[in-house]
Amino acid sequence: MTAMTDASTIARAIVAAHAARFGATGDAADSFTSDDPIYRGAKQACGTLGFIDIDAECLARAWQAQSERNGRFDAEAWPDTPADFGLRAFPPTRRDDSFPPCPEKLGLYAVLPDARWVGRMARAGVPTVQLRFKSDDAGAIEREVQAAVEAVRGTGALLFINDHWKHAIAARAYGLHLGQEDLDALAPADLRTIRDAGIRLGVSTHGYAEMLRADRASPSYLAMGAVYPTTLKRMATAPQGVARLAAYARLMRGYPQVGIGGVDEARMPEVLATGVGSVAVVRALVADPQPEEAASRLMAICNRAT
């Protein structure tokens, strides 16, 4: 702890305290929205630690708020108090506008390309499944969503539909999953329609700024990633890594959390060790020649972490 008031000294202290965890892989931030030395020093440091500008801005504001709340600056104390980030009351389920809750630990979360795969993994005992069906044919989407809902019936699996919110509501799916851009593109009336339907909502996030934006909707869970490099999607941000994932999990601990992106059997234990209650996988199942056996192994790893 220190009474430092010079931004450069503060920046060096933060980097020294956290470089071993996050790595010093970026350039110091050079755009600022305040002259406060703690804010400026923290933003410089977070840029050096590899955080993109919008995330460094969130962290710098939080570090300033944390220091004001505590009456001192502490380079060791990485911000993880929701109020310091301007977040509303936690847990989100207590808010008037929250989406319906889902289990705190969703376990193995299989992201699957079609209803046939959804049914196959649901019958294998996977507790949470997502239909990520890509098509521009509205009729095909409707049929696939309905087939997926039917495929999990009687299995106990919780089914989330990726993107296709109107079809998910019409088919009475358990939940809906939206990417950050899809959530941002919704009109307020659309978001109210989804909430009023009683469907659960999960949202993808890729860093602090996106987590803060997602929190405004009070969703049912947050997905965080990509944890590792992945070839399945073109990512706008670099892989987050488990150190950042652990920091995200501490901040957003009022939410059920899903780690996603490049996770395989070997990596799953270290992802679960961050505190997330679920790990999403794609290739670890659909690319395995014996996916039911792979699912069994992955579920055993999740169960050991509980």
mmCIF file of C-alpha atoms in Angstrom:
data_model
loop_
_atom_site.group_PDB
_atom_site.id
_atom_site.type_symbol
_atom_site.label_atom_id
_atom_site.label_comp_id
_atom_site.label_asym_id
_atom_site.label_seq_id
_atom_site.Cartn_x
_atom_site.Cartn_y
_atom_site.Cartn_z
ATOM 1 C CA MET A 1 0.000 0.000 0.000
ATOM 2 C CA THR A 2 1.204 3.475 -0.785
ATOM 3 C CA ALA A 3 0.255 7.137 -0.963
ATOM 4 C CA MET A 4 1.694 7.532 -4.481
ATOM 5 C CA THR A 5 0.364 10.503 -6.407
ATOM 6 C CA ASP A 6 2.500 10.337 -9.559
ATOM 7 C CA ALA A 7 0.832 8.493 -12.452
ATOM 8 C CA SER A 8 4.060 6.998 -13.812
ATOM 9 C CA THR A 9 5.045 5.671 -10.394
ATOM 10 C CA ILE A 10 1.583 4.216 -9.916
ATOM 11 C CA ALA A 11 1.768 2.552 -13.333
ATOM 12 C CA ARG A 12 5.123 0.966 -12.554
ATOM 13 C CA ALA A 13 3.843 -0.306 -9.207
ATOM 14 C CA ILE A 14 0.798 -1.979 -10.792
ATOM 15 C CA VAL A 15 2.852 -3.595 -13.539
ATOM 16 C CA ALA A 16 5.395 -4.863 -11.010
ATOM 17 C CA ALA A 17 2.607 -6.344 -8.890
ATOM 18 C CA HIS A 18 0.706 -8.078 -11.718
ATOM 19 C CA ALA A 19 3.021 -8.725 -14.684
ATOM 20 C CA ALA A 20 3.810 -12.242 -13.509
ATOM 21 C CA ARG A 21 0.101 -13.077 -13.653
ATOM 22 C CA PHE A 22 -1.058 -11.249 -16.768
ATOM 23 C CA GLY A 23 2.186 -10.682 -18.678
ATOM 24 C CA ALA A 24 3.487 -7.317 -19.838
ATOM 25 C CA THR A 25 2.667 -7.706 -23.511
ATOM 26 C CA GLY A 26 1.170 -4.362 -24.535
ATOM 27 C CA ASP A 27 1.966 -0.668 -24.793
ATOM 28 C CA ALA A 28 1.115 1.818 -22.077
ATOM 29 C CA ALA A 29 -2.191 3.555 -22.740
ATOM 30 C CA ASP A 30 -1.889 7.116 -24.029
ATOM 31 C CA SER A 31 -5.533 8.256 -24.186
ATOM 32 C CA PHE A 32 -7.202 9.465 -21.012
ATOM 33 C CA THR A 33 -10.525 10.923 -19.904
ATOM 34 C CA SER A 34 -9.383 12.221 -16.521
ATOM 35 C CA ASP A 35 -6.357 13.882 -14.948
ATOM 36 C CA ASP A 36 -6.641 11.847 -11.760
ATOM 37 C CA PRO A 37 -3.192 10.277 -11.214
ATOM 38 C CA ILE A 38 -4.517 6.930 -9.996
ATOM 39 C CA TYR A 39 -6.796 6.681 -13.023
ATOM 40 C CA ARG A 40 -3.997 7.672 -15.408
ATOM 41 C CA GLY A 41 -1.426 5.405 -13.804
ATOM 42 C CA ALA A 42 -3.815 2.455 -13.728
ATOM 43 C CA LYS A 43 -4.753 2.938 -17.360
ATOM 44 C CA GLN A 44 -1.097 3.131 -18.413
ATOM 45 C CA ALA A 45 -0.399 -0.046 -16.467
ATOM 46 C CA CYS A 46 -3.374 -1.987 -17.823
ATOM 47 C CA GLY A 47 -2.301 -1.126 -21.374
ATOM 48 C CA THR A 48 1.166 -2.457 -20.586
ATOM 49 C CA LEU A 49 -0.433 -5.604 -19.159
ATOM 50 C CA GLY A 50 -2.093 -6.195 -22.532
ATOM 51 C CA PHE A 51 -5.650 -4.996 -21.933
ATOM 52 C CA ILE A 52 -7.305 -3.278 -24.886
ATOM 53 C CA ASP A 53 -8.155 0.396 -24.452
ATOM 54 C CA ILE A 54 -11.842 0.017 -23.541
ATOM 55 C CA ASP A 55 -10.997 -2.599 -20.900
ATOM 56 C CA ALA A 56 -8.079 -0.551 -19.570
ATOM 57 C CA GLU A 57 -10.491 2.380 -19.252
ATOM 58 C CA CYS A 58 -12.918 0.272 -17.182
ATOM 59 C CA LEU A 59 -10.113 -0.949 -14.938
ATOM 60 C CA ALA A 60 -8.647 2.519 -14.476
ATOM 61 C CA ARG A 61 -12.012 3.951 -13.450
ATOM 62 C CA ALA A 62 -12.506 1.034 -11.056
ATOM 63 C CA TRP A 63 -9.032 1.469 -9.551
ATOM 64 C CA GLN A 64 -9.767 5.146 -8.964
ATOM 65 C CA ALA A 65 -13.123 4.308 -7.329
ATOM 66 C CA GLN A 66 -11.564 1.556 -5.216
ATOM 67 C CA SER A 67 -8.834 3.895 -3.991
ATOM 68 C CA GLU A 68 -11.349 6.599 -3.112
ATOM 69 C CA ARG A 69 -13.532 4.084 -1.289
ATOM 70 C CA ASN A 70 -10.600 2.685 0.704
ATOM 71 C CA GLY A 71 -8.901 6.026 1.253
ATOM 72 C CA ARG A 72 -5.653 4.727 -0.227
ATOM 73 C CA PHE A 73 -4.102 3.279 -3.377
ATOM 74 C CA ASP A 74 -2.927 -0.343 -3.241
ATOM 75 C CA ALA A 75 -1.004 -1.643 -6.254
ATOM 76 C CA GLU A 76 -1.572 -5.248 -5.166
ATOM 77 C CA ALA A 77 -5.377 -4.945 -5.000
ATOM 78 C CA TRP A 78 -6.685 -5.783 -8.474
ATOM 79 C CA PRO A 79 -10.234 -4.321 -8.627
ATOM 80 C CA ASP A 80 -13.000 -6.884 -8.211
ATOM 81 C CA THR A 81 -15.803 -5.064 -6.377
ATOM 82 C CA PRO A 82 -18.861 -4.610 -8.637
ATOM 83 C CA ALA A 83 -19.724 -1.149 -7.305
ATOM 84 C CA ASP A 84 -16.269 0.165 -8.250
ATOM 85 C CA PHE A 85 -17.093 -0.666 -11.879
ATOM 86 C CA GLY A 86 -20.448 1.098 -11.680
ATOM 87 C CA LEU A 87 -22.380 -2.168 -11.683
ATOM 88 C CA ARG A 88 -25.788 -2.361 -10.079
ATOM 89 C CA ALA A 89 -26.641 -4.379 -6.974
ATOM 90 C CA PHE A 90 -25.451 -7.984 -6.869
ATOM 91 C CA PRO A 91 -26.637 -10.660 -7.134
ATOM 92 C CA PRO A 92 -28.463 -9.671 -10.325
ATOM 93 C CA THR A 93 -31.359 -12.019 -9.535
ATOM 94 C CA ARG A 94 -32.547 -9.483 -6.955
ATOM 95 C CA ARG A 95 -33.070 -6.815 -9.593
ATOM 96 C CA ASP A 96 -36.552 -6.043 -10.869
ATOM 97 C CA ASP A 97 -35.438 -6.440 -14.494
ATOM 98 C CA SER A 98 -33.419 -9.634 -14.149
ATOM 99 C CA PHE A 99 -33.926 -12.590 -16.466
ATOM 100 C CA PRO A 100 -35.059 -15.868 -14.889
ATOM 101 C CA PRO A 101 -32.263 -17.662 -13.029
ATOM 102 C CA CYS A 102 -30.500 -20.783 -14.190
ATOM 103 C CA PRO A 103 -28.292 -23.141 -12.153
ATOM 104 C CA GLU A 104 -25.204 -21.504 -10.685
ATOM 105 C CA LYS A 105 -23.121 -24.333 -12.125
ATOM 106 C CA LEU A 106 -24.215 -25.347 -15.600
ATOM 107 C CA GLY A 107 -21.505 -28.026 -15.769
ATOM 108 C CA LEU A 108 -20.356 -29.283 -19.133
ATOM 109 C CA TYR A 109 -21.881 -26.992 -21.756
ATOM 110 C CA ALA A 110 -21.911 -28.473 -25.261
ATOM 111 C CA VAL A 111 -22.218 -26.054 -28.189
ATOM 112 C CA LEU A 112 -23.608 -28.063 -31.098
ATOM 113 C CA PRO A 113 -24.314 -27.511 -34.801
ATOM 114 C CA ASP A 114 -27.727 -29.121 -35.216
ATOM 115 C CA ALA A 115 -30.627 -30.826 -33.466
ATOM 116 C CA ARG A 116 -29.233 -34.291 -34.120
ATOM 117 C CA TRP A 117 -26.111 -33.428 -32.146
ATOM 118 C CA VAL A 118 -28.212 -31.771 -29.444
ATOM 119 C CA GLY A 119 -30.212 -34.957 -28.943
ATOM 120 C CA ARG A 120 -27.124 -37.141 -29.020
ATOM 121 C CA MET A 121 -25.320 -35.182 -26.313
ATOM 122 C CA ALA A 122 -28.471 -34.735 -24.209
ATOM 123 C CA ARG A 123 -28.965 -38.505 -24.218
ATOM 124 C CA ALA A 124 -25.314 -38.892 -23.211
ATOM 125 C CA GLY A 125 -26.113 -36.953 -20.056
ATOM 126 C CA VAL A 126 -24.587 -33.573 -20.905
ATOM 127 C CA PRO A 127 -26.397 -31.165 -18.553
ATOM 128 C CA THR A 128 -26.360 -28.047 -20.740
ATOM 129 C CA VAL A 129 -26.528 -27.902 -24.535
ATOM 130 C CA GLN A 130 -26.692 -25.084 -27.041
ATOM 131 C CA LEU A 131 -27.979 -25.224 -30.590
ATOM 132 C CA ARG A 132 -25.738 -23.037 -32.738
ATOM 133 C CA PHE A 133 -27.442 -23.554 -36.084
ATOM 134 C CA LYS A 134 -26.212 -21.349 -38.906
ATOM 135 C CA SER A 135 -28.654 -20.696 -41.739
ATOM 136 C CA ASP A 136 -30.338 -17.843 -43.583
ATOM 137 C CA ASP A 137 -33.422 -19.976 -44.234
ATOM 138 C CA ALA A 138 -36.104 -18.976 -41.707
ATOM 139 C CA GLY A 139 -38.024 -22.200 -42.307
ATOM 140 C CA ALA A 140 -34.954 -24.346 -41.713
ATOM 141 C CA ILE A 141 -34.172 -22.421 -38.522
ATOM 142 C CA GLU A 142 -37.706 -22.904 -37.226
ATOM 143 C CA ARG A 143 -37.595 -26.653 -37.911
ATOM 144 C CA GLU A 144 -34.159 -27.078 -36.338
ATOM 145 C CA VAL A 145 -35.039 -25.142 -33.197
ATOM 146 C CA GLN A 146 -38.251 -27.100 -32.734
ATOM 147 C CA ALA A 147 -36.396 -30.369 -33.352
ATOM 148 C CA ALA A 148 -33.798 -29.436 -30.750
ATOM 149 C CA VAL A 149 -36.500 -28.685 -28.178
ATOM 150 C CA GLU A 150 -38.032 -32.081 -28.880
ATOM 151 C CA ALA A 151 -34.617 -33.762 -28.767
ATOM 152 C CA VAL A 152 -33.946 -32.783 -25.152
ATOM 153 C CA ARG A 153 -37.409 -33.601 -23.891
ATOM 154 C CA GLY A 154 -37.182 -36.143 -21.081
ATOM 155 C CA THR A 155 -33.390 -35.973 -20.821
ATOM 156 C CA GLY A 156 -32.973 -33.277 -18.180
ATOM 157 C CA ALA A 157 -30.630 -31.281 -20.412
ATOM 158 C CA LEU A 158 -31.063 -27.498 -20.443
ATOM 159 C CA LEU A 159 -31.286 -26.232 -24.019
ATOM 160 C CA PHE A 160 -30.133 -22.771 -25.087
ATOM 161 C CA ILE A 161 -30.727 -21.518 -28.621
ATOM 162 C CA ASN A 162 -27.997 -19.364 -30.126
ATOM 163 C CA ASP A 163 -29.126 -16.083 -31.767
ATOM 164 C CA HIS A 164 -32.597 -17.059 -33.027
ATOM 165 C CA TRP A 165 -34.593 -15.446 -30.227
ATOM 166 C CA LYS A 166 -37.997 -15.348 -31.899
ATOM 167 C CA HIS A 167 -37.800 -19.038 -32.779
ATOM 168 C CA ALA A 168 -36.524 -19.874 -29.290
ATOM 169 C CA ILE A 169 -39.519 -18.142 -27.718
ATOM 170 C CA ALA A 170 -41.982 -19.739 -30.128
ATOM 171 C CA ALA A 171 -40.585 -23.213 -29.458
ATOM 172 C CA ARG A 172 -40.549 -22.627 -25.686
ATOM 173 C CA ALA A 173 -36.858 -23.366 -25.351
ATOM 174 C CA TYR A 174 -35.341 -23.226 -21.888
ATOM 175 C CA GLY A 175 -32.934 -20.473 -22.821
ATOM 176 C CA LEU A 176 -31.437 -18.155 -25.395
ATOM 177 C CA HIS A 177 -27.796 -17.266 -25.957
ATOM 178 C CA LEU A 178 -26.769 -14.012 -27.607
ATOM 179 C CA GLY A 179 -23.422 -12.667 -28.712
ATOM 180 C CA GLN A 180 -22.449 -9.175 -27.634
ATOM 181 C CA GLU A 181 -23.259 -7.640 -31.025
ATOM 182 C CA ASP A 182 -26.623 -9.386 -31.127
ATOM 183 C CA LEU A 183 -27.490 -8.062 -27.681
ATOM 184 C CA ASP A 184 -26.372 -4.540 -28.566
ATOM 185 C CA ALA A 185 -28.481 -4.638 -31.740
ATOM 186 C CA LEU A 186 -31.719 -5.423 -29.899
ATOM 187 C CA ALA A 187 -34.200 -2.602 -29.506
ATOM 188 C CA PRO A 188 -35.349 -2.050 -25.902
ATOM 189 C CA ALA A 189 -38.775 -3.391 -26.881
ATOM 190 C CA ASP A 190 -37.194 -6.598 -28.205
ATOM 191 C CA LEU A 191 -35.284 -7.130 -24.983
ATOM 192 C CA ARG A 192 -38.488 -6.638 -23.003
ATOM 193 C CA THR A 193 -40.237 -9.172 -25.227
ATOM 194 C CA ILE A 194 -37.530 -11.730 -24.560
ATOM 195 C CA ARG A 195 -37.598 -11.081 -20.807
ATOM 196 C CA ASP A 196 -41.407 -11.185 -20.656
ATOM 197 C CA ALA A 197 -41.375 -14.566 -22.402
ATOM 198 C CA GLY A 198 -39.746 -16.058 -19.305
ATOM 199 C CA ILE A 199 -36.805 -17.472 -21.240
ATOM 200 C CA ARG A 200 -33.310 -17.573 -19.708
ATOM 201 C CA LEU A 201 -30.663 -15.404 -21.344
ATOM 202 C CA GLY A 202 -26.946 -16.035 -21.647
ATOM 203 C CA VAL A 203 -24.574 -13.452 -23.129
ATOM 204 C CA SER A 204 -21.069 -13.792 -24.583
ATOM 205 C CA THR A 205 -18.431 -11.391 -23.269
ATOM 206 C CA HIS A 206 -14.795 -10.780 -24.169
ATOM 207 C CA GLY A 207 -13.457 -8.507 -21.462
ATOM 208 C CA TYR A 208 -14.417 -5.892 -18.909
ATOM 209 C CA ALA A 209 -16.253 -3.450 -21.170
ATOM 210 C CA GLU A 210 -18.448 -6.182 -22.638
ATOM 211 C CA MET A 211 -19.199 -7.649 -19.213
ATOM 212 C CA LEU A 212 -20.347 -4.231 -18.036
ATOM 213 C CA ARG A 213 -22.567 -3.821 -21.099
ATOM 214 C CA ALA A 214 -24.027 -7.300 -20.688
ATOM 215 C CA ASP A 215 -24.777 -6.631 -17.028
ATOM 216 C CA ARG A 216 -27.153 -3.823 -17.996
ATOM 217 C CA ALA A 217 -29.544 -6.513 -19.265
ATOM 218 C CA SER A 218 -29.260 -8.583 -16.045
ATOM 219 C CA PRO A 219 -28.973 -11.876 -17.990
ATOM 220 C CA SER A 220 -29.204 -15.361 -16.518
ATOM 221 C CA TYR A 221 -25.521 -16.171 -17.077
ATOM 222 C CA LEU A 222 -22.361 -14.798 -18.639
ATOM 223 C CA ALA A 223 -20.042 -16.616 -21.024
ATOM 224 C CA MET A 224 -16.437 -15.364 -20.914
ATOM 225 C CA GLY A 225 -13.735 -15.952 -23.476
ATOM 226 C CA ALA A 226 -12.191 -16.845 -25.690
ATOM 227 C CA VAL A 227 -9.969 -18.401 -23.023
ATOM 228 C CA TYR A 228 -7.582 -19.967 -25.550
ATOM 229 C CA PRO A 229 -7.027 -19.526 -29.296
ATOM 230 C CA THR A 230 -9.874 -20.960 -31.334
ATOM 231 C CA THR A 231 -10.307 -21.530 -35.042
ATOM 232 C CA LEU A 232 -14.099 -21.759 -34.877
ATOM 233 C CA LYS A 233 -14.757 -18.021 -34.907
ATOM 234 C CA ARG A 234 -12.848 -14.920 -35.909
ATOM 235 C CA MET A 235 -12.316 -13.166 -32.584
ATOM 236 C CA ALA A 236 -12.029 -9.388 -32.253
ATOM 237 C CA THR A 237 -9.961 -9.771 -29.087
ATOM 238 C CA ALA A 238 -6.906 -11.836 -28.251
ATOM 239 C CA PRO A 239 -7.331 -14.999 -26.161
ATOM 240 C CA GLN A 240 -8.050 -14.000 -22.570
ATOM 241 C CA GLY A 241 -6.131 -16.721 -20.736
ATOM 242 C CA VAL A 242 -6.947 -18.204 -17.347
ATOM 243 C CA ALA A 243 -5.472 -15.310 -15.308
ATOM 244 C CA ARG A 244 -7.933 -12.860 -16.819
ATOM 245 C CA LEU A 245 -10.750 -15.390 -16.619
ATOM 246 C CA ALA A 246 -10.134 -15.735 -12.878
ATOM 247 C CA ALA A 247 -10.284 -11.945 -12.480
ATOM 248 C CA TYR A 248 -13.527 -11.810 -14.472
ATOM 249 C CA ALA A 249 -15.021 -14.607 -12.378
ATOM 250 C CA ARG A 250 -14.267 -12.761 -9.135
ATOM 251 C CA LEU A 251 -15.819 -9.533 -10.389
ATOM 252 C CA MET A 252 -18.950 -11.146 -11.828
ATOM 253 C CA ARG A 253 -19.414 -13.678 -9.033
ATOM 254 C CA GLY A 254 -23.111 -12.843 -8.774
ATOM 255 C CA TYR A 255 -23.658 -14.614 -12.108
ATOM 256 C CA PRO A 256 -23.460 -18.227 -13.238
ATOM 257 C CA GLN A 257 -20.348 -18.188 -15.447
ATOM 258 C CA VAL A 258 -19.230 -20.170 -18.471
ATOM 259 C CA GLY A 259 -15.631 -20.287 -19.713
ATOM 260 C CA ILE A 260 -15.479 -20.792 -23.485
ATOM 261 C CA GLY A 261 -13.002 -20.842 -26.329
ATOM 262 C CA GLY A 262 -10.412 -23.453 -27.236
ATOM 263 C CA VAL A 263 -11.057 -25.580 -24.143
ATOM 264 C CA ASP A 264 -10.226 -29.263 -24.421
ATOM 265 C CA GLU A 265 -9.913 -32.123 -21.951
ATOM 266 C CA ALA A 266 -6.360 -31.225 -20.932
ATOM 267 C CA ARG A 267 -7.193 -27.556 -20.342
ATOM 268 C CA MET A 268 -10.525 -27.999 -18.592
ATOM 269 C CA PRO A 269 -9.181 -28.405 -15.016
ATOM 270 C CA GLU A 270 -7.309 -25.083 -15.101
ATOM 271 C CA VAL A 271 -10.363 -23.328 -16.528
ATOM 272 C CA LEU A 272 -12.579 -24.684 -13.755
ATOM 273 C CA ALA A 273 -9.931 -23.669 -11.193
ATOM 274 C CA THR A 274 -10.651 -20.011 -12.038
ATOM 275 C CA GLY A 275 -14.017 -20.272 -10.312
ATOM 276 C CA VAL A 276 -16.342 -20.517 -13.298
ATOM 277 C CA GLY A 277 -19.091 -23.057 -12.804
ATOM 278 C CA SER A 278 -19.248 -24.265 -16.381
ATOM 279 C CA VAL A 279 -17.040 -24.873 -19.382
ATOM 280 C CA ALA A 280 -18.332 -24.746 -22.939
ATOM 281 C CA VAL A 281 -16.812 -27.019 -25.553
ATOM 282 C CA VAL A 282 -17.305 -27.493 -29.272
ATOM 283 C CA ARG A 283 -14.533 -29.429 -30.988
ATOM 284 C CA ALA A 284 -13.776 -31.442 -27.853
ATOM 285 C CA LEU A 285 -17.056 -33.245 -28.571
ATOM 286 C CA VAL A 286 -18.017 -32.900 -32.231
ATOM 287 C CA ALA A 287 -14.503 -33.637 -33.506
ATOM 288 C CA ASP A 288 -13.996 -36.642 -31.240
ATOM 289 C CA PRO A 289 -14.514 -40.035 -32.923
ATOM 290 C CA GLN A 290 -16.327 -41.231 -29.798
ATOM 291 C CA PRO A 291 -18.199 -38.168 -28.525
ATOM 292 C CA GLU A 292 -20.241 -39.969 -25.881
ATOM 293 C CA GLU A 293 -17.064 -41.261 -24.254
ATOM 294 C CA ALA A 294 -15.507 -37.805 -24.532
ATOM 295 C CA ALA A 295 -18.588 -36.289 -22.897
ATOM 296 C CA SER A 296 -18.330 -38.759 -20.041
ATOM 297 C CA ARG A 297 -14.707 -37.836 -19.382
ATOM 298 C CA LEU A 298 -15.392 -34.114 -19.548
ATOM 299 C CA MET A 299 -18.393 -34.378 -17.227
ATOM 300 C CA ALA A 300 -16.254 -36.298 -14.737
ATOM 301 C CA ILE A 301 -13.755 -33.437 -14.713
ATOM 302 C CA CYS A 302 -16.569 -30.944 -14.090
ATOM 303 C CA ASN A 303 -17.978 -33.081 -11.293
ATOM 304 C CA ARG A 304 -14.609 -33.331 -9.574
ATOM 305 C CA ALA A 305 -14.364 -29.542 -9.560
ATOM 306 C CA THR A 306 -17.660 -29.013 -7.720
#
